[in-house]
Amino acid sequence: MSVDLNLDIHNTSTNDTPDTDVSPFLLLPLPTSPPAARSEAKTLLELSSRLDSDISRHITVLTSNQVTMTTPLIDAHGFPLANKDLMAIRTAKQRINVLRNDSKALRDRVAKLLELAINGDAVQSTSISAGSSCGTSPQLKAFAKVNSVAENSPAQSAGLFPGDEFVKFGSITAEKGLTALAAPGVVVDGTSIQIQVRRSGDVISLTLTPRAGWGGRGLLGCHLLPL
């Protein structure tokens, strides 16, 4: 009688709780529209949180056995460690490695989705209202950098230039990060947003008004990169 030892490492757990399997999402082609990108990014961010919970659950197996990911499972004489659940430890280590790889791949895909959502529709420029300088504010951390500004775009009208670093976008700061700009309701056609950017060491306040139909792609007309 033969025994099948080919285990599905995505669906075998040390406590019979299935781990989150994100492989179907990673195999899909990237969406082509910003709304679809935002929707998928939201789903994947929720899955990322579940992956973190799965990893924590397996780490608990290691801590309960008083070992870490790098702890040898044999003693100085080459014998298996006593009083340890070696099978559970090996399985937990394997699962943690798999889940961490999945988590990295998921974050990479989310970054691509957010770039499409933000630069293709959600994060684009606004019209200029005020260009007052707030002076040097080292306590404000930048979370996005303007890579390019389209001609005649809302971003250009707002006074944005390549190299400007966003420290505040409405109520969004570095604590929430660039991903928050892709959320529904953050960038709305015709609704002005107070922004702050760091330029040459100074923090400058501007008013950005997203606008459709300005002649280019998206509502802002600028390309942002995460910092």
GROMACS .gro file of C-alpha atoms in nm:
model
  227
    1MET     CA    1   0.000   0.000   0.000
    2SER     CA    2   0.141   0.339  -0.098
    3VAL     CA    3   0.109   0.655   0.106
    4ASP     CA    4   0.085   0.997  -0.059
    5LEU     CA    5   0.334   1.227   0.112
    6ASN     CA    6   0.285   1.520  -0.128
    7LEU     CA    7   0.145   1.782   0.107
    8ASP     CA    8  -0.017   2.105  -0.008
    9ILE     CA    9   0.179   2.356   0.199
   10HIS     CA   10  -0.089   2.620   0.144
   11ASN     CA   11  -0.360   2.408   0.300
   12THR     CA   12  -0.186   2.207   0.570
   13SER     CA   13  -0.152   2.378   0.907
   14THR     CA   14  -0.001   2.291   1.240
   15ASN     CA   15  -0.341   2.342   1.403
   16ASP     CA   16  -0.570   2.230   1.120
   17THR     CA   17  -0.655   2.591   1.033
   18PRO     CA   18  -0.610   2.651   0.658
   19ASP     CA   19  -0.373   2.930   0.566
   20THR     CA   20  -0.472   3.209   0.330
   21ASP     CA   21  -0.397   3.113  -0.030
   22VAL     CA   22  -0.325   3.419  -0.246
   23SER     CA   23  -0.179   3.232  -0.544
   24PRO     CA   24  -0.495   3.271  -0.760
   25PHE     CA   25  -0.465   3.651  -0.732
   26LEU     CA   26  -0.094   3.654  -0.813
   27LEU     CA   27  -0.156   3.467  -1.139
   28LEU     CA   28  -0.416   3.713  -1.269
   29PRO     CA   29  -0.320   3.978  -1.526
   30LEU     CA   30  -0.318   4.332  -1.391
   31PRO     CA   31  -0.643   4.523  -1.450
   32THR     CA   32  -0.637   4.801  -1.707
   33SER     CA   33  -0.872   5.052  -1.542
   34PRO     CA   34  -0.804   5.256  -1.225
   35PRO     CA   35  -1.139   5.162  -1.060
   36ALA     CA   36  -1.066   4.792  -1.108
   37ALA     CA   37  -0.714   4.844  -0.974
   38ARG     CA   38  -0.848   5.019  -0.663
   39SER     CA   39  -1.100   4.742  -0.604
   40GLU     CA   40  -0.840   4.466  -0.631
   41ALA     CA   41  -0.590   4.657  -0.418
   42LYS     CA   42  -0.849   4.684  -0.141
   43THR     CA   43  -0.913   4.310  -0.158
   44LEU     CA   44  -0.543   4.227  -0.153
   45LEU     CA   45  -0.476   4.458   0.142
   46GLU     CA   46  -0.738   4.262   0.337
   47LEU     CA   47  -0.570   3.937   0.233
   48SER     CA   48  -0.234   4.078   0.339
   49SER     CA   49  -0.372   4.131   0.688
   50ARG     CA   50  -0.490   3.770   0.694
   51LEU     CA   51  -0.145   3.652   0.586
   52ASP     CA   52   0.007   3.843   0.877
   53SER     CA   53  -0.233   3.666   1.112
   54ASP     CA   54  -0.140   3.328   0.963
   55ILE     CA   55   0.230   3.401   1.010
   56SER     CA   56   0.172   3.506   1.371
   57ARG     CA   57  -0.020   3.183   1.434
   58HIS     CA   58   0.273   2.972   1.314
   59ILE     CA   59   0.525   3.183   1.507
   60THR     CA   60   0.325   3.094   1.817
   61VAL     CA   61   0.414   2.729   1.753
   62LEU     CA   62   0.783   2.822   1.758
   63THR     CA   63   0.760   3.036   2.070
   64SER     CA   64   0.567   2.766   2.256
   65ASN     CA   65   0.859   2.534   2.183
   66GLN     CA   66   1.111   2.805   2.277
   67VAL     CA   67   1.274   2.811   1.934
   68THR     CA   68   1.310   3.063   1.653
   69MET     CA   69   1.338   3.037   1.274
   70THR     CA   70   1.715   2.994   1.306
   71THR     CA   71   1.729   2.758   1.605
   72PRO     CA   72   1.900   2.426   1.513
   73LEU     CA   73   1.680   2.126   1.583
   74ILE     CA   74   1.972   1.909   1.694
   75ASP     CA   75   2.190   1.943   2.001
   76ALA     CA   76   2.568   1.974   2.021
   77HIS     CA   77   2.600   1.595   1.986
   78GLY     CA   78   2.386   1.578   1.673
   79PHE     CA   79   2.078   1.435   1.841
   80PRO     CA   80   1.725   1.578   1.791
   81LEU     CA   81   1.630   1.829   2.058
   82ALA     CA   82   1.446   1.673   2.347
   83ASN     CA   83   1.108   1.791   2.472
   84LYS     CA   84   1.030   1.965   2.143
   85ASP     CA   85   0.753   1.896   1.894
   86LEU     CA   86   0.996   1.870   1.604
   87MET     CA   87   0.733   1.789   1.341
   88ALA     CA   88   0.523   2.091   1.440
   89ILE     CA   89   0.833   2.312   1.445
   90ARG     CA   90   0.948   2.202   1.099
   91THR     CA   91   0.599   2.249   0.957
   92ALA     CA   92   0.566   2.593   1.116
   93LYS     CA   93   0.903   2.705   0.977
   94GLN     CA   94   0.808   2.584   0.631
   95ARG     CA   95   0.472   2.759   0.645
   96ILE     CA   96   0.624   3.084   0.770
   97ASN     CA   97   0.871   3.089   0.480
   98VAL     CA   98   0.595   3.021   0.227
   99LEU     CA   99   0.363   3.283   0.375
  100ARG     CA  100   0.637   3.545   0.392
  101ASN     CA  101   0.713   3.488   0.023
  102ASP     CA  102   0.341   3.515  -0.056
  103SER     CA  103   0.319   3.833   0.150
  104LYS     CA  104   0.607   3.994  -0.040
  105ALA     CA  105   0.457   3.897  -0.377
  106LEU     CA  106   0.122   4.034  -0.264
  107ARG     CA  107   0.273   4.366  -0.155
  108ASP     CA  108   0.455   4.396  -0.488
  109ARG     CA  109   0.127   4.346  -0.675
  110VAL     CA  110  -0.055   4.595  -0.452
  111ALA     CA  111   0.215   4.853  -0.526
  112LYS     CA  112   0.158   4.807  -0.900
  113LEU     CA  113  -0.219   4.828  -0.856
  114LEU     CA  114  -0.193   5.146  -0.651
  115GLU     CA  115   0.039   5.302  -0.906
  116LEU     CA  116  -0.225   5.237  -1.173
  117ALA     CA  117  -0.509   5.357  -0.948
  118ILE     CA  118  -0.326   5.670  -0.838
  119ASN     CA  119  -0.138   5.777  -1.148
  120GLY     CA  120  -0.409   5.667  -1.388
  121ASP     CA  121  -0.709   5.823  -1.218
  122ALA     CA  122  -0.702   5.877  -0.847
  123VAL     CA  123  -0.391   6.079  -0.780
  124GLN     CA  124  -0.372   6.366  -1.014
  125SER     CA  125  -0.351   6.734  -0.987
  126THR     CA  126  -0.553   7.023  -0.871
  127SER     CA  127  -0.588   7.390  -0.947
  128ILE     CA  128  -0.381   7.653  -0.773
  129SER     CA  129  -0.534   7.849  -0.491
  130ALA     CA  130  -0.252   7.948  -0.264
  131GLY     CA  131   0.122   7.902  -0.275
  132SER     CA  132   0.227   8.011   0.069
  133SER     CA  133   0.543   7.873   0.222
  134CYS     CA  134   0.524   7.716   0.566
  135GLY     CA  135   0.901   7.729   0.604
  136THR     CA  136   1.118   7.439   0.700
  137SER     CA  137   0.925   7.165   0.882
  138PRO     CA  138   1.157   6.871   0.944
  139GLN     CA  139   0.893   6.705   1.163
  140LEU     CA  140   0.673   6.643   0.858
  141LYS     CA  141   0.765   6.321   0.681
  142ALA     CA  142   0.719   6.297   0.305
  143PHE     CA  143   0.539   5.991   0.167
  144ALA     CA  144   0.526   6.053  -0.210
  145LYS     CA  145   0.737   6.229  -0.470
  146VAL     CA  146   0.617   6.399  -0.789
  147ASN     CA  147   0.793   6.224  -1.075
  148SER     CA  148   0.638   6.423  -1.360
  149VAL     CA  149   0.371   6.687  -1.421
  150ALA     CA  150   0.166   6.698  -1.741
  151GLU     CA  151   0.130   7.027  -1.926
  152ASN     CA  152  -0.201   7.211  -1.869
  153SER     CA  153  -0.296   6.959  -1.603
  154PRO     CA  154  -0.460   7.032  -1.266
  155ALA     CA  155  -0.126   6.948  -1.104
  156GLN     CA  156   0.053   7.212  -1.309
  157SER     CA  157  -0.221   7.464  -1.233
  158ALA     CA  158  -0.178   7.391  -0.863
  159GLY     CA  159   0.189   7.479  -0.887
  160LEU     CA  160   0.336   7.131  -0.850
  161PHE     CA  161   0.678   7.056  -0.995
  162PRO     CA  162   0.877   6.735  -1.048
  163GLY     CA  163   1.074   6.664  -0.733
  164ASP     CA  164   0.811   6.803  -0.495
  165GLU     CA  165   0.754   6.570  -0.200
  166PHE     CA  166   0.407   6.532  -0.052
  167VAL     CA  167   0.393   6.568   0.326
  168LYS     CA  168   0.017   6.619   0.340
  169PHE     CA  169  -0.269   6.551   0.097
  170GLY     CA  170  -0.592   6.668   0.255
  171SER     CA  171  -0.595   6.478   0.584
  172ILE     CA  172  -0.352   6.213   0.457
  173THR     CA  173   0.002   6.215   0.596
  174ALA     CA  174   0.293   5.970   0.598
  175GLU     CA  175   0.118   5.770   0.871
  176LYS     CA  176  -0.140   5.652   0.616
  177GLY     CA  177   0.095   5.668   0.318
  178LEU     CA  178   0.048   5.688  -0.056
  179THR     CA  179  -0.192   5.392  -0.063
  180ALA     CA  180  -0.459   5.602   0.110
  181LEU     CA  181  -0.482   5.833  -0.192
  182ALA     CA  182  -0.638   5.553  -0.395
  183ALA     CA  183  -0.932   5.513  -0.158
  184PRO     CA  184  -1.275   5.614  -0.294
  185GLY     CA  185  -1.374   5.971  -0.212
  186VAL     CA  186  -1.020   6.101  -0.158
  187VAL     CA  187  -0.980   6.251  -0.506
  188VAL     CA  188  -1.310   6.381  -0.644
  189ASP     CA  189  -1.362   6.570  -0.969
  190GLY     CA  190  -1.402   6.941  -0.893
  191THR     CA  191  -1.341   6.913  -0.518
  192SER     CA  192  -1.037   7.115  -0.407
  193ILE     CA  193  -0.781   6.957  -0.176
  194GLN     CA  194  -0.536   7.141   0.048
  195ILE     CA  195  -0.191   6.989   0.005
  196GLN     CA  196   0.155   7.051   0.144
  197VAL     CA  197   0.475   6.965  -0.040
  198ARG     CA  198   0.839   6.994   0.055
  199ARG     CA  199   1.050   7.179  -0.199
  200SER     CA  200   1.416   7.268  -0.143
  201GLY     CA  201   1.373   7.216   0.230
  202ASP     CA  202   1.063   7.436   0.263
  203VAL     CA  203   0.706   7.313   0.307
  204ILE     CA  204   0.468   7.488   0.068
  205SER     CA  205   0.088   7.491   0.090
  206LEU     CA  206  -0.107   7.457  -0.235
  207THR     CA  207  -0.464   7.394  -0.340
  208LEU     CA  208  -0.515   7.109  -0.583
  209THR     CA  209  -0.845   7.071  -0.770
  210PRO     CA  210  -0.890   6.739  -0.951
  211ARG     CA  211  -1.052   6.790  -1.287
  212ALA     CA  212  -1.171   6.558  -1.561
  213GLY     CA  213  -1.153   6.663  -1.923
  214TRP     CA  214  -0.835   6.870  -1.891
  215GLY     CA  215  -0.693   6.694  -2.196
  216GLY     CA  216  -0.491   6.417  -2.036
  217ARG     CA  217  -0.517   6.103  -1.830
  218GLY     CA  218  -0.671   6.095  -1.485
  219LEU     CA  219  -0.790   6.376  -1.260
  220LEU     CA  220  -0.456   6.520  -1.151
  221GLY     CA  221  -0.209   6.492  -1.435
  222CYS     CA  222   0.096   6.407  -1.229
  223HIS     CA  223   0.287   6.087  -1.170
  224LEU     CA  224   0.364   6.003  -0.807
  225LEU     CA  225   0.621   5.765  -0.665
  226PRO     CA  226   0.615   5.626  -0.310
  227LEU     CA  227   0.892   5.721  -0.069
   0.00000   0.00000   0.00000
